[in-house]
Amino acid sequence: MDSPKTAYLETGFWLSIQMSDGMEVAIKVFNLQLEGAFASFDTECEILSNIRHRNLIKVISCCSQIDFKALVLNYMPNGSLDKWSYFQNFSLNILQRLNILIDVALALEYLHHGYETPIVHCDLKPSNILLDDDMGAHVADFGIAKRLGGGDSMTRTMTLATIGYMAPEYGMEGMVTRRGDVYSFGIVVM
């Protein structure tokens, strides 16, 4: 077993570990000192445990103790789209870019129309699009995602997404709609 690789984030940290059977997993450990960490963990567990799509991150397991919350996820060896978009040592050819965008569009289509209650991601951005060993895209980080229940096409929230990627109506009025995810996708495309 290799030594674990760690990445520290604002919301906690990621740890990647190779299991004894050779499978590599990512462990997302939540920083419970942050406001909203418990709700974020609960939301991710609830949403990711009920949906399955090849372009959504897969939860393998979770750990929920009073003082410790973590998700065990499929490991994405090529990191996030953020790395491939903004760092000089990494680049994507036009076909890779197109395939990544198609993968993300398919994931959004499933979230919005392929499940009984539409799910709005609410924070689609390059750092929440993870790339597998074949450069396939997987949408991740459902901590502030919202379900639109009972035929509703919108809901309201006080939770803010990432400035620069959130739709204006979300940022100004807290209005969550599927159109907000489409707006965020458009910013990612640019």
Short mmCIF file of N, CA and C in Angstrom, two decimals:
data_model
loop_
_atom_site.label_atom_id
_atom_site.label_comp_id
_atom_site.label_asym_id
_atom_site.label_seq_id
_atom_site.Cartn_x
_atom_site.Cartn_y
_atom_site.Cartn_z
N MET A 1 0.84 -1.17 0.00
CA MET A 1 0.00 0.00 0.00
C MET A 1 0.89 1.24 0.00
N ASP A 2 0.62 2.16 -0.93
CA ASP A 2 1.37 3.41 -1.00
C ASP A 2 0.97 4.32 0.15
N SER A 3 1.86 5.29 0.44
CA SER A 3 1.48 6.27 1.46
C SER A 3 0.39 7.17 0.89
N PRO A 4 -0.53 7.63 1.74
CA PRO A 4 -1.65 8.42 1.26
C PRO A 4 -1.21 9.78 0.72
N LYS A 5 -1.96 10.26 -0.28
CA LYS A 5 -1.76 11.60 -0.81
C LYS A 5 -2.86 12.47 -0.22
N THR A 6 -2.51 13.68 0.18
CA THR A 6 -3.48 14.54 0.85
C THR A 6 -3.57 15.89 0.15
N ALA A 7 -4.80 16.41 0.03
CA ALA A 7 -5.04 17.76 -0.48
C ALA A 7 -5.94 18.47 0.52
N TYR A 8 -5.51 19.64 0.98
CA TYR A 8 -6.29 20.39 1.96
C TYR A 8 -7.19 21.39 1.25
N LEU A 9 -8.44 21.43 1.68
CA LEU A 9 -9.44 22.31 1.10
C LEU A 9 -10.03 23.19 2.19
N GLU A 10 -10.79 24.20 1.78
CA GLU A 10 -11.45 25.07 2.76
C GLU A 10 -12.43 24.28 3.63
N THR A 11 -13.09 23.30 3.03
CA THR A 11 -14.15 22.57 3.73
C THR A 11 -13.66 21.33 4.45
N GLY A 12 -12.39 21.03 4.37
CA GLY A 12 -11.83 19.83 4.98
C GLY A 12 -10.61 19.40 4.19
N PHE A 13 -10.48 18.09 3.96
CA PHE A 13 -9.38 17.65 3.13
C PHE A 13 -9.72 16.33 2.45
N TRP A 14 -8.99 16.08 1.36
CA TRP A 14 -9.09 14.83 0.60
C TRP A 14 -7.87 13.99 0.91
N LEU A 15 -8.07 12.72 0.99
CA LEU A 15 -6.99 11.77 1.23
C LEU A 15 -7.19 10.65 0.23
N SER A 16 -6.17 10.32 -0.55
CA SER A 16 -6.30 9.18 -1.46
C SER A 16 -5.46 8.03 -0.94
N ILE A 17 -6.05 6.85 -0.94
CA ILE A 17 -5.41 5.67 -0.38
C ILE A 17 -5.60 4.50 -1.32
N GLN A 18 -4.55 3.70 -1.49
CA GLN A 18 -4.68 2.46 -2.24
C GLN A 18 -4.99 1.34 -1.26
N MET A 19 -6.10 0.66 -1.51
CA MET A 19 -6.55 -0.41 -0.63
C MET A 19 -5.71 -1.67 -0.86
N SER A 20 -5.82 -2.63 0.04
CA SER A 20 -5.03 -3.86 -0.07
C SER A 20 -5.36 -4.65 -1.33
N ASP A 21 -6.58 -4.48 -1.87
CA ASP A 21 -6.95 -5.17 -3.11
C ASP A 21 -6.52 -4.41 -4.36
N GLY A 22 -5.82 -3.28 -4.18
CA GLY A 22 -5.32 -2.50 -5.30
C GLY A 22 -6.22 -1.35 -5.70
N MET A 23 -7.45 -1.34 -5.23
CA MET A 23 -8.37 -0.26 -5.55
C MET A 23 -7.94 1.03 -4.86
N GLU A 24 -7.92 2.12 -5.61
CA GLU A 24 -7.57 3.41 -5.03
C GLU A 24 -8.86 4.18 -4.77
N VAL A 25 -8.97 4.74 -3.58
CA VAL A 25 -10.16 5.50 -3.20
C VAL A 25 -9.75 6.88 -2.72
N ALA A 26 -10.70 7.80 -2.76
CA ALA A 26 -10.51 9.13 -2.20
C ALA A 26 -11.40 9.24 -0.98
N ILE A 27 -10.86 9.76 0.08
CA ILE A 27 -11.63 9.96 1.30
C ILE A 27 -11.76 11.46 1.52
N LYS A 28 -13.00 11.91 1.53
CA LYS A 28 -13.28 13.33 1.76
C LYS A 28 -13.65 13.49 3.22
N VAL A 29 -12.78 14.14 3.98
CA VAL A 29 -12.99 14.35 5.42
C VAL A 29 -13.50 15.78 5.61
N PHE A 30 -14.64 15.91 6.27
CA PHE A 30 -15.27 17.21 6.47
C PHE A 30 -14.70 17.92 7.70
N ASN A 31 -14.46 19.22 7.57
CA ASN A 31 -14.02 20.04 8.69
C ASN A 31 -15.27 20.45 9.47
N LEU A 32 -15.52 19.78 10.56
CA LEU A 32 -16.74 19.99 11.33
C LEU A 32 -16.74 21.29 12.13
N GLN A 33 -15.62 22.02 12.10
CA GLN A 33 -15.56 23.33 12.76
C GLN A 33 -16.24 24.40 11.92
N LEU A 34 -16.42 24.12 10.63
CA LEU A 34 -17.03 25.09 9.73
C LEU A 34 -18.55 25.06 9.84
N GLU A 35 -19.14 26.24 9.78
CA GLU A 35 -20.60 26.33 9.79
C GLU A 35 -21.16 25.62 8.56
N GLY A 36 -22.15 24.80 8.76
CA GLY A 36 -22.79 24.10 7.65
C GLY A 36 -22.16 22.78 7.28
N ALA A 37 -21.08 22.38 7.96
CA ALA A 37 -20.39 21.13 7.59
C ALA A 37 -21.29 19.91 7.80
N PHE A 38 -22.04 19.89 8.88
CA PHE A 38 -22.93 18.76 9.14
C PHE A 38 -24.00 18.66 8.06
N ALA A 39 -24.59 19.80 7.70
CA ALA A 39 -25.62 19.82 6.66
C ALA A 39 -25.04 19.43 5.31
N SER A 40 -23.83 19.89 5.02
CA SER A 40 -23.17 19.55 3.76
C SER A 40 -22.94 18.04 3.66
N PHE A 41 -22.46 17.44 4.73
CA PHE A 41 -22.25 16.00 4.76
C PHE A 41 -23.57 15.26 4.55
N ASP A 42 -24.60 15.67 5.28
CA ASP A 42 -25.91 15.02 5.16
C ASP A 42 -26.46 15.13 3.74
N THR A 43 -26.32 16.31 3.13
CA THR A 43 -26.81 16.51 1.77
C THR A 43 -26.07 15.62 0.78
N GLU A 44 -24.74 15.59 0.88
CA GLU A 44 -23.97 14.73 -0.03
C GLU A 44 -24.36 13.27 0.13
N CYS A 45 -24.47 12.81 1.36
CA CYS A 45 -24.85 11.41 1.60
C CYS A 45 -26.22 11.11 1.01
N GLU A 46 -27.18 11.98 1.29
CA GLU A 46 -28.55 11.75 0.85
C GLU A 46 -28.66 11.74 -0.67
N ILE A 47 -28.02 12.69 -1.32
CA ILE A 47 -28.14 12.78 -2.78
C ILE A 47 -27.31 11.70 -3.46
N LEU A 48 -26.04 11.57 -3.09
CA LEU A 48 -25.18 10.63 -3.81
C LEU A 48 -25.52 9.17 -3.54
N SER A 49 -26.17 8.88 -2.43
CA SER A 49 -26.54 7.48 -2.17
C SER A 49 -27.76 7.06 -2.97
N ASN A 50 -28.49 8.01 -3.53
CA ASN A 50 -29.72 7.69 -4.26
C ASN A 50 -29.62 7.84 -5.77
N ILE A 51 -28.50 8.29 -6.28
CA ILE A 51 -28.38 8.49 -7.73
C ILE A 51 -27.20 7.70 -8.29
N ARG A 52 -27.34 7.28 -9.53
CA ARG A 52 -26.27 6.54 -10.21
C ARG A 52 -26.19 7.02 -11.65
N HIS A 53 -25.04 7.52 -12.02
CA HIS A 53 -24.80 7.92 -13.40
C HIS A 53 -23.30 7.87 -13.63
N ARG A 54 -22.90 7.49 -14.81
CA ARG A 54 -21.46 7.32 -15.08
C ARG A 54 -20.67 8.62 -14.97
N ASN A 55 -21.34 9.76 -15.02
CA ASN A 55 -20.64 11.04 -14.94
C ASN A 55 -20.86 11.78 -13.62
N LEU A 56 -21.29 11.03 -12.61
CA LEU A 56 -21.39 11.57 -11.25
C LEU A 56 -20.44 10.79 -10.36
N ILE A 57 -19.80 11.47 -9.44
CA ILE A 57 -18.88 10.80 -8.52
C ILE A 57 -19.66 9.72 -7.76
N LYS A 58 -19.01 8.59 -7.54
CA LYS A 58 -19.68 7.47 -6.87
C LYS A 58 -19.22 7.37 -5.42
N VAL A 59 -20.20 7.28 -4.52
CA VAL A 59 -19.90 7.06 -3.10
C VAL A 59 -19.77 5.56 -2.87
N ILE A 60 -18.65 5.15 -2.31
CA ILE A 60 -18.42 3.75 -1.98
C ILE A 60 -18.92 3.47 -0.56
N SER A 61 -18.65 4.41 0.34
CA SER A 61 -19.08 4.25 1.73
C SER A 61 -19.03 5.61 2.41
N CYS A 62 -19.52 5.65 3.64
CA CYS A 62 -19.41 6.88 4.42
C CYS A 62 -19.18 6.53 5.88
N CYS A 63 -18.66 7.49 6.61
CA CYS A 63 -18.43 7.32 8.04
C CYS A 63 -19.05 8.53 8.74
N SER A 64 -19.96 8.27 9.65
CA SER A 64 -20.63 9.35 10.35
C SER A 64 -20.59 9.10 11.85
N GLN A 65 -19.69 9.79 12.50
CA GLN A 65 -19.59 9.79 13.96
C GLN A 65 -19.92 11.21 14.42
N ILE A 66 -20.13 11.37 15.70
CA ILE A 66 -20.45 12.71 16.21
C ILE A 66 -19.34 13.70 15.90
N ASP A 67 -18.09 13.27 16.02
CA ASP A 67 -16.96 14.19 15.83
C ASP A 67 -16.15 13.91 14.57
N PHE A 68 -16.68 13.10 13.65
CA PHE A 68 -15.95 12.77 12.42
C PHE A 68 -16.95 12.41 11.32
N LYS A 69 -16.80 13.05 10.17
CA LYS A 69 -17.66 12.78 9.01
C LYS A 69 -16.76 12.65 7.78
N ALA A 70 -16.94 11.58 7.03
CA ALA A 70 -16.13 11.36 5.83
C ALA A 70 -16.91 10.55 4.80
N LEU A 71 -16.58 10.78 3.54
CA LEU A 71 -17.13 10.00 2.43
C LEU A 71 -15.98 9.27 1.75
N VAL A 72 -16.20 8.02 1.39
CA VAL A 72 -15.24 7.25 0.60
C VAL A 72 -15.78 7.24 -0.83
N LEU A 73 -14.99 7.78 -1.74
CA LEU A 73 -15.41 7.99 -3.13
C LEU A 73 -14.45 7.32 -4.10
N ASN A 74 -14.91 7.14 -5.34
CA ASN A 74 -14.00 6.70 -6.38
C ASN A 74 -12.88 7.73 -6.52
N TYR A 75 -11.66 7.24 -6.66
CA TYR A 75 -10.51 8.13 -6.84
C TYR A 75 -10.43 8.58 -8.30
N MET A 76 -10.19 9.86 -8.51
CA MET A 76 -10.07 10.42 -9.85
C MET A 76 -8.61 10.86 -10.05
N PRO A 77 -7.81 10.02 -10.72
CA PRO A 77 -6.37 10.25 -10.79
C PRO A 77 -5.93 11.51 -11.54
N ASN A 78 -6.78 12.04 -12.41
CA ASN A 78 -6.39 13.24 -13.14
C ASN A 78 -6.86 14.54 -12.49
N GLY A 79 -7.33 14.43 -11.25
CA GLY A 79 -7.68 15.63 -10.50
C GLY A 79 -8.91 16.34 -11.05
N SER A 80 -8.93 17.64 -10.86
CA SER A 80 -10.10 18.42 -11.28
C SER A 80 -9.84 19.14 -12.60
N LEU A 81 -10.93 19.54 -13.23
CA LEU A 81 -10.83 20.33 -14.46
C LEU A 81 -10.13 21.65 -14.18
N ASP A 82 -10.24 22.14 -12.97
CA ASP A 82 -9.57 23.36 -12.54
C ASP A 82 -8.07 23.28 -12.85
N LYS A 83 -7.46 22.18 -12.47
CA LYS A 83 -6.02 21.97 -12.70
C LYS A 83 -5.69 22.01 -14.19
N TRP A 84 -6.53 21.38 -14.99
CA TRP A 84 -6.28 21.27 -16.43
C TRP A 84 -6.63 22.56 -17.18
N SER A 85 -7.38 23.44 -16.54
CA SER A 85 -7.78 24.68 -17.19
C SER A 85 -6.85 25.85 -16.90
N TYR A 86 -6.24 25.85 -15.71
CA TYR A 86 -5.56 27.06 -15.27
C TYR A 86 -4.07 26.91 -14.98
N PHE A 87 -3.54 25.69 -14.99
CA PHE A 87 -2.12 25.52 -14.69
C PHE A 87 -1.34 25.25 -15.96
N GLN A 88 -0.20 25.89 -16.07
CA GLN A 88 0.59 25.88 -17.29
C GLN A 88 1.09 24.49 -17.69
N ASN A 89 1.39 23.63 -16.74
CA ASN A 89 1.95 22.32 -17.05
C ASN A 89 0.91 21.32 -17.53
N PHE A 90 -0.36 21.69 -17.53
CA PHE A 90 -1.43 20.79 -17.94
C PHE A 90 -2.21 21.44 -19.08
N SER A 91 -2.56 20.63 -20.07
CA SER A 91 -3.37 21.16 -21.17
C SER A 91 -4.25 20.06 -21.74
N LEU A 92 -5.33 20.48 -22.33
CA LEU A 92 -6.29 19.57 -22.95
C LEU A 92 -6.39 19.88 -24.43
N ASN A 93 -6.47 18.83 -25.25
CA ASN A 93 -6.70 19.08 -26.67
C ASN A 93 -8.19 19.31 -26.89
N ILE A 94 -8.58 19.71 -28.08
CA ILE A 94 -9.96 20.08 -28.35
C ILE A 94 -10.92 18.90 -28.17
N LEU A 95 -10.49 17.69 -28.53
CA LEU A 95 -11.35 16.52 -28.38
C LEU A 95 -11.57 16.19 -26.90
N GLN A 96 -10.52 16.30 -26.09
CA GLN A 96 -10.67 16.08 -24.64
C GLN A 96 -11.63 17.11 -24.03
N ARG A 97 -11.48 18.36 -24.44
CA ARG A 97 -12.36 19.42 -23.93
C ARG A 97 -13.82 19.13 -24.29
N LEU A 98 -14.04 18.76 -25.54
CA LEU A 98 -15.40 18.47 -26.00
C LEU A 98 -15.99 17.29 -25.24
N ASN A 99 -15.22 16.23 -25.06
CA ASN A 99 -15.72 15.05 -24.33
C ASN A 99 -16.03 15.37 -22.87
N ILE A 100 -15.21 16.20 -22.24
CA ILE A 100 -15.46 16.61 -20.86
C ILE A 100 -16.77 17.39 -20.78
N LEU A 101 -16.96 18.32 -21.70
CA LEU A 101 -18.20 19.12 -21.70
C LEU A 101 -19.43 18.24 -21.95
N ILE A 102 -19.31 17.27 -22.84
CA ILE A 102 -20.42 16.34 -23.08
C ILE A 102 -20.72 15.54 -21.82
N ASP A 103 -19.68 15.06 -21.15
CA ASP A 103 -19.87 14.30 -19.90
C ASP A 103 -20.61 15.13 -18.85
N VAL A 104 -20.20 16.39 -18.70
CA VAL A 104 -20.84 17.26 -17.70
C VAL A 104 -22.29 17.54 -18.10
N ALA A 105 -22.52 17.78 -19.39
CA ALA A 105 -23.89 18.01 -19.87
C ALA A 105 -24.77 16.79 -19.61
N LEU A 106 -24.24 15.59 -19.83
CA LEU A 106 -25.01 14.37 -19.56
C LEU A 106 -25.32 14.23 -18.07
N ALA A 107 -24.37 14.57 -17.22
CA ALA A 107 -24.60 14.51 -15.77
C ALA A 107 -25.70 15.49 -15.37
N LEU A 108 -25.64 16.71 -15.89
CA LEU A 108 -26.68 17.70 -15.57
C LEU A 108 -28.04 17.27 -16.09
N GLU A 109 -28.07 16.71 -17.29
CA GLU A 109 -29.33 16.24 -17.86
C GLU A 109 -29.95 15.18 -16.95
N TYR A 110 -29.12 14.28 -16.44
CA TYR A 110 -29.61 13.25 -15.52
C TYR A 110 -30.12 13.87 -14.22
N LEU A 111 -29.34 14.78 -13.64
CA LEU A 111 -29.76 15.41 -12.39
C LEU A 111 -31.08 16.17 -12.55
N HIS A 112 -31.23 16.86 -13.66
CA HIS A 112 -32.40 17.72 -13.87
C HIS A 112 -33.63 16.97 -14.38
N HIS A 113 -33.42 15.90 -15.17
CA HIS A 113 -34.56 15.25 -15.84
C HIS A 113 -34.60 13.74 -15.70
N GLY A 114 -33.56 13.11 -15.20
CA GLY A 114 -33.49 11.66 -15.19
C GLY A 114 -33.84 11.02 -13.86
N TYR A 115 -34.28 11.82 -12.94
CA TYR A 115 -34.59 11.32 -11.60
C TYR A 115 -35.96 11.86 -11.22
N GLU A 116 -36.67 11.16 -10.36
CA GLU A 116 -38.05 11.55 -10.03
C GLU A 116 -38.18 12.96 -9.48
N THR A 117 -37.26 13.39 -8.64
CA THR A 117 -37.24 14.79 -8.19
C THR A 117 -35.97 15.44 -8.72
N PRO A 118 -36.12 16.51 -9.50
CA PRO A 118 -34.92 17.16 -10.05
C PRO A 118 -33.96 17.59 -8.95
N ILE A 119 -32.68 17.45 -9.25
CA ILE A 119 -31.61 17.86 -8.34
C ILE A 119 -30.84 18.99 -9.00
N VAL A 120 -30.65 20.07 -8.28
CA VAL A 120 -29.86 21.20 -8.76
C VAL A 120 -28.54 21.18 -8.00
N HIS A 121 -27.43 21.11 -8.72
CA HIS A 121 -26.11 21.01 -8.10
C HIS A 121 -25.78 22.26 -7.28
N CYS A 122 -26.05 23.43 -7.83
CA CYS A 122 -25.87 24.74 -7.17
C CYS A 122 -24.42 25.23 -7.08
N ASP A 123 -23.43 24.42 -7.44
CA ASP A 123 -22.05 24.89 -7.34
C ASP A 123 -21.17 24.25 -8.41
N LEU A 124 -21.69 24.23 -9.64
CA LEU A 124 -20.92 23.65 -10.74
C LEU A 124 -19.80 24.61 -11.13
N LYS A 125 -18.57 24.10 -11.09
CA LYS A 125 -17.38 24.88 -11.43
C LYS A 125 -16.26 23.89 -11.71
N PRO A 126 -15.16 24.33 -12.33
CA PRO A 126 -14.09 23.40 -12.70
C PRO A 126 -13.53 22.57 -11.55
N SER A 127 -13.45 23.11 -10.35
CA SER A 127 -12.89 22.33 -9.24
C SER A 127 -13.85 21.24 -8.76
N ASN A 128 -15.12 21.28 -9.18
CA ASN A 128 -16.09 20.24 -8.84
C ASN A 128 -16.35 19.28 -9.99
N ILE A 129 -15.50 19.34 -11.00
CA ILE A 129 -15.55 18.40 -12.12
C ILE A 129 -14.24 17.61 -12.07
N LEU A 130 -14.35 16.34 -11.71
CA LEU A 130 -13.17 15.50 -11.52
C LEU A 130 -12.97 14.60 -12.72
N LEU A 131 -11.70 14.28 -13.01
CA LEU A 131 -11.34 13.54 -14.22
C LEU A 131 -10.72 12.19 -13.88
N ASP A 132 -11.27 11.14 -14.48
CA ASP A 132 -10.76 9.79 -14.23
C ASP A 132 -9.53 9.51 -15.09
N ASP A 133 -9.04 8.28 -15.07
CA ASP A 133 -7.81 7.97 -15.79
C ASP A 133 -7.95 8.07 -17.30
N ASP A 134 -9.18 8.03 -17.82
CA ASP A 134 -9.42 8.20 -19.26
C ASP A 134 -9.88 9.61 -19.61
N MET A 135 -9.74 10.54 -18.67
CA MET A 135 -10.18 11.93 -18.81
C MET A 135 -11.70 12.06 -18.91
N GLY A 136 -12.41 11.05 -18.43
CA GLY A 136 -13.87 11.15 -18.33
C GLY A 136 -14.22 12.05 -17.16
N ALA A 137 -15.24 12.89 -17.34
CA ALA A 137 -15.62 13.85 -16.30
C ALA A 137 -16.68 13.28 -15.37
N HIS A 138 -16.53 13.62 -14.08
CA HIS A 138 -17.47 13.20 -13.04
C HIS A 138 -17.79 14.42 -12.18
N VAL A 139 -19.06 14.80 -12.12
CA VAL A 139 -19.46 15.94 -11.30
C VAL A 139 -19.44 15.51 -9.83
N ALA A 140 -18.85 16.35 -8.99
CA ALA A 140 -18.67 16.04 -7.56
C ALA A 140 -19.12 17.21 -6.70
N ASP A 141 -19.02 17.03 -5.40
CA ASP A 141 -19.30 18.04 -4.37
C ASP A 141 -20.75 18.51 -4.41
N PHE A 142 -21.61 17.70 -3.82
CA PHE A 142 -23.04 17.98 -3.77
C PHE A 142 -23.45 18.57 -2.42
N GLY A 143 -22.52 19.21 -1.73
CA GLY A 143 -22.77 19.70 -0.38
C GLY A 143 -23.84 20.76 -0.26
N ILE A 144 -24.07 21.56 -1.32
CA ILE A 144 -25.13 22.56 -1.25
C ILE A 144 -26.22 22.29 -2.29
N ALA A 145 -26.22 21.10 -2.86
CA ALA A 145 -27.24 20.74 -3.86
C ALA A 145 -28.63 20.81 -3.24
N LYS A 146 -29.61 21.04 -4.09
CA LYS A 146 -31.00 21.12 -3.65
C LYS A 146 -31.88 20.23 -4.52
N ARG A 147 -32.86 19.61 -3.88
CA ARG A 147 -33.90 18.86 -4.60
C ARG A 147 -35.08 19.80 -4.83
N LEU A 148 -35.63 19.74 -6.04
CA LEU A 148 -36.85 20.47 -6.34
C LEU A 148 -38.00 19.49 -6.20
N GLY A 149 -38.79 19.65 -5.17
CA GLY A 149 -39.83 18.66 -4.88
C GLY A 149 -41.20 19.02 -5.42
N GLY A 150 -42.02 18.00 -5.59
CA GLY A 150 -43.43 18.16 -5.90
C GLY A 150 -43.76 19.03 -7.09
N GLY A 151 -43.06 18.90 -8.18
CA GLY A 151 -43.36 19.68 -9.37
C GLY A 151 -42.82 21.10 -9.34
N ASP A 152 -42.14 21.47 -8.27
CA ASP A 152 -41.57 22.82 -8.18
C ASP A 152 -40.47 22.98 -9.22
N SER A 153 -40.39 24.16 -9.79
CA SER A 153 -39.31 24.43 -10.73
C SER A 153 -38.25 25.31 -10.08
N MET A 154 -38.50 25.71 -8.81
CA MET A 154 -37.53 26.54 -8.11
C MET A 154 -37.74 26.44 -6.62
N THR A 155 -36.66 26.75 -5.90
CA THR A 155 -36.71 26.84 -4.44
C THR A 155 -35.80 27.99 -4.05
N ARG A 156 -35.82 28.37 -2.81
CA ARG A 156 -34.95 29.45 -2.34
C ARG A 156 -33.99 28.91 -1.28
N THR A 157 -32.84 29.56 -1.19
CA THR A 157 -31.83 29.16 -0.21
C THR A 157 -31.05 30.39 0.24
N MET A 158 -30.42 30.26 1.37
CA MET A 158 -29.52 31.30 1.86
C MET A 158 -28.06 30.89 1.64
N THR A 159 -27.85 29.67 1.16
CA THR A 159 -26.50 29.15 0.94
C THR A 159 -25.94 29.74 -0.35
N LEU A 160 -24.76 30.32 -0.29
CA LEU A 160 -24.17 30.91 -1.48
C LEU A 160 -23.20 29.95 -2.15
N ALA A 161 -23.22 29.97 -3.46
CA ALA A 161 -22.29 29.18 -4.27
C ALA A 161 -21.05 30.03 -4.54
N THR A 162 -20.28 29.62 -5.53
CA THR A 162 -19.03 30.30 -5.86
C THR A 162 -19.27 31.50 -6.77
N ILE A 163 -18.83 32.66 -6.32
CA ILE A 163 -18.96 33.87 -7.12
C ILE A 163 -18.22 33.66 -8.44
N GLY A 164 -18.83 34.11 -9.51
CA GLY A 164 -18.25 33.94 -10.83
C GLY A 164 -18.87 32.78 -11.58
N TYR A 165 -19.43 31.83 -10.86
CA TYR A 165 -20.06 30.66 -11.49
C TYR A 165 -21.56 30.59 -11.20
N MET A 166 -22.04 31.30 -10.18
CA MET A 166 -23.46 31.20 -9.84
C MET A 166 -24.28 32.17 -10.69
N ALA A 167 -25.50 31.75 -10.99
CA ALA A 167 -26.42 32.57 -11.77
C ALA A 167 -26.79 33.82 -10.97
N PRO A 168 -27.03 34.95 -11.65
CA PRO A 168 -27.36 36.20 -10.95
C PRO A 168 -28.56 36.06 -10.00
N GLU A 169 -29.62 35.35 -10.43
CA GLU A 169 -30.81 35.22 -9.57
C GLU A 169 -30.51 34.41 -8.31
N TYR A 170 -29.53 33.53 -8.39
CA TYR A 170 -29.13 32.75 -7.22
C TYR A 170 -28.36 33.64 -6.25
N GLY A 171 -27.42 34.40 -6.78
CA GLY A 171 -26.60 35.27 -5.95
C GLY A 171 -27.38 36.41 -5.31
N MET A 172 -28.33 36.99 -6.05
CA MET A 172 -29.06 38.16 -5.54
C MET A 172 -30.29 37.78 -4.71
N GLU A 173 -30.99 36.71 -5.11
CA GLU A 173 -32.27 36.39 -4.47
C GLU A 173 -32.31 35.01 -3.82
N GLY A 174 -31.23 34.23 -3.96
CA GLY A 174 -31.23 32.87 -3.42
C GLY A 174 -32.15 31.93 -4.17
N MET A 175 -32.48 32.28 -5.42
CA MET A 175 -33.40 31.48 -6.22
C MET A 175 -32.64 30.33 -6.90
N VAL A 176 -33.02 29.10 -6.56
CA VAL A 176 -32.38 27.90 -7.10
C VAL A 176 -33.29 27.28 -8.16
N THR A 177 -32.76 27.20 -9.39
CA THR A 177 -33.49 26.56 -10.49
C THR A 177 -32.50 25.74 -11.30
N ARG A 178 -33.03 24.89 -12.16
CA ARG A 178 -32.17 24.13 -13.07
C ARG A 178 -31.42 25.09 -13.99
N ARG A 179 -32.05 26.21 -14.33
CA ARG A 179 -31.40 27.19 -15.20
C ARG A 179 -30.10 27.72 -14.58
N GLY A 180 -30.04 27.77 -13.25
CA GLY A 180 -28.82 28.22 -12.58
C GLY A 180 -27.65 27.29 -12.87
N ASP A 181 -27.90 25.97 -12.87
CA ASP A 181 -26.85 25.01 -13.23
C ASP A 181 -26.43 25.19 -14.68
N VAL A 182 -27.40 25.45 -15.55
CA VAL A 182 -27.09 25.66 -16.97
C VAL A 182 -26.23 26.91 -17.13
N TYR A 183 -26.54 27.95 -16.38
CA TYR A 183 -25.73 29.17 -16.39
C TYR A 183 -24.29 28.84 -15.97
N SER A 184 -24.15 28.12 -14.86
CA SER A 184 -22.82 27.74 -14.38
C SER A 184 -22.07 26.92 -15.42
N PHE A 185 -22.78 26.01 -16.08
CA PHE A 185 -22.18 25.20 -17.15
C PHE A 185 -21.67 26.11 -18.27
N GLY A 186 -22.44 27.12 -18.62
CA GLY A 186 -22.01 28.08 -19.65
C GLY A 186 -20.73 28.79 -19.27
N ILE A 187 -20.60 29.15 -18.00
CA ILE A 187 -19.36 29.80 -17.53
C ILE A 187 -18.19 28.82 -17.62
N VAL A 188 -18.42 27.56 -17.27
CA VAL A 188 -17.37 26.54 -17.38
C VAL A 188 -16.93 26.41 -18.84
N VAL A 189 -17.88 26.44 -19.76
CA VAL A 189 -17.58 26.31 -21.20
C VAL A 189 -16.67 27.44 -21.66
N MET A 190 -16.94 28.66 -21.14
CA MET A 190 -16.14 29.82 -21.56
C MET A 190 -14.71 29.64 -21.12
#
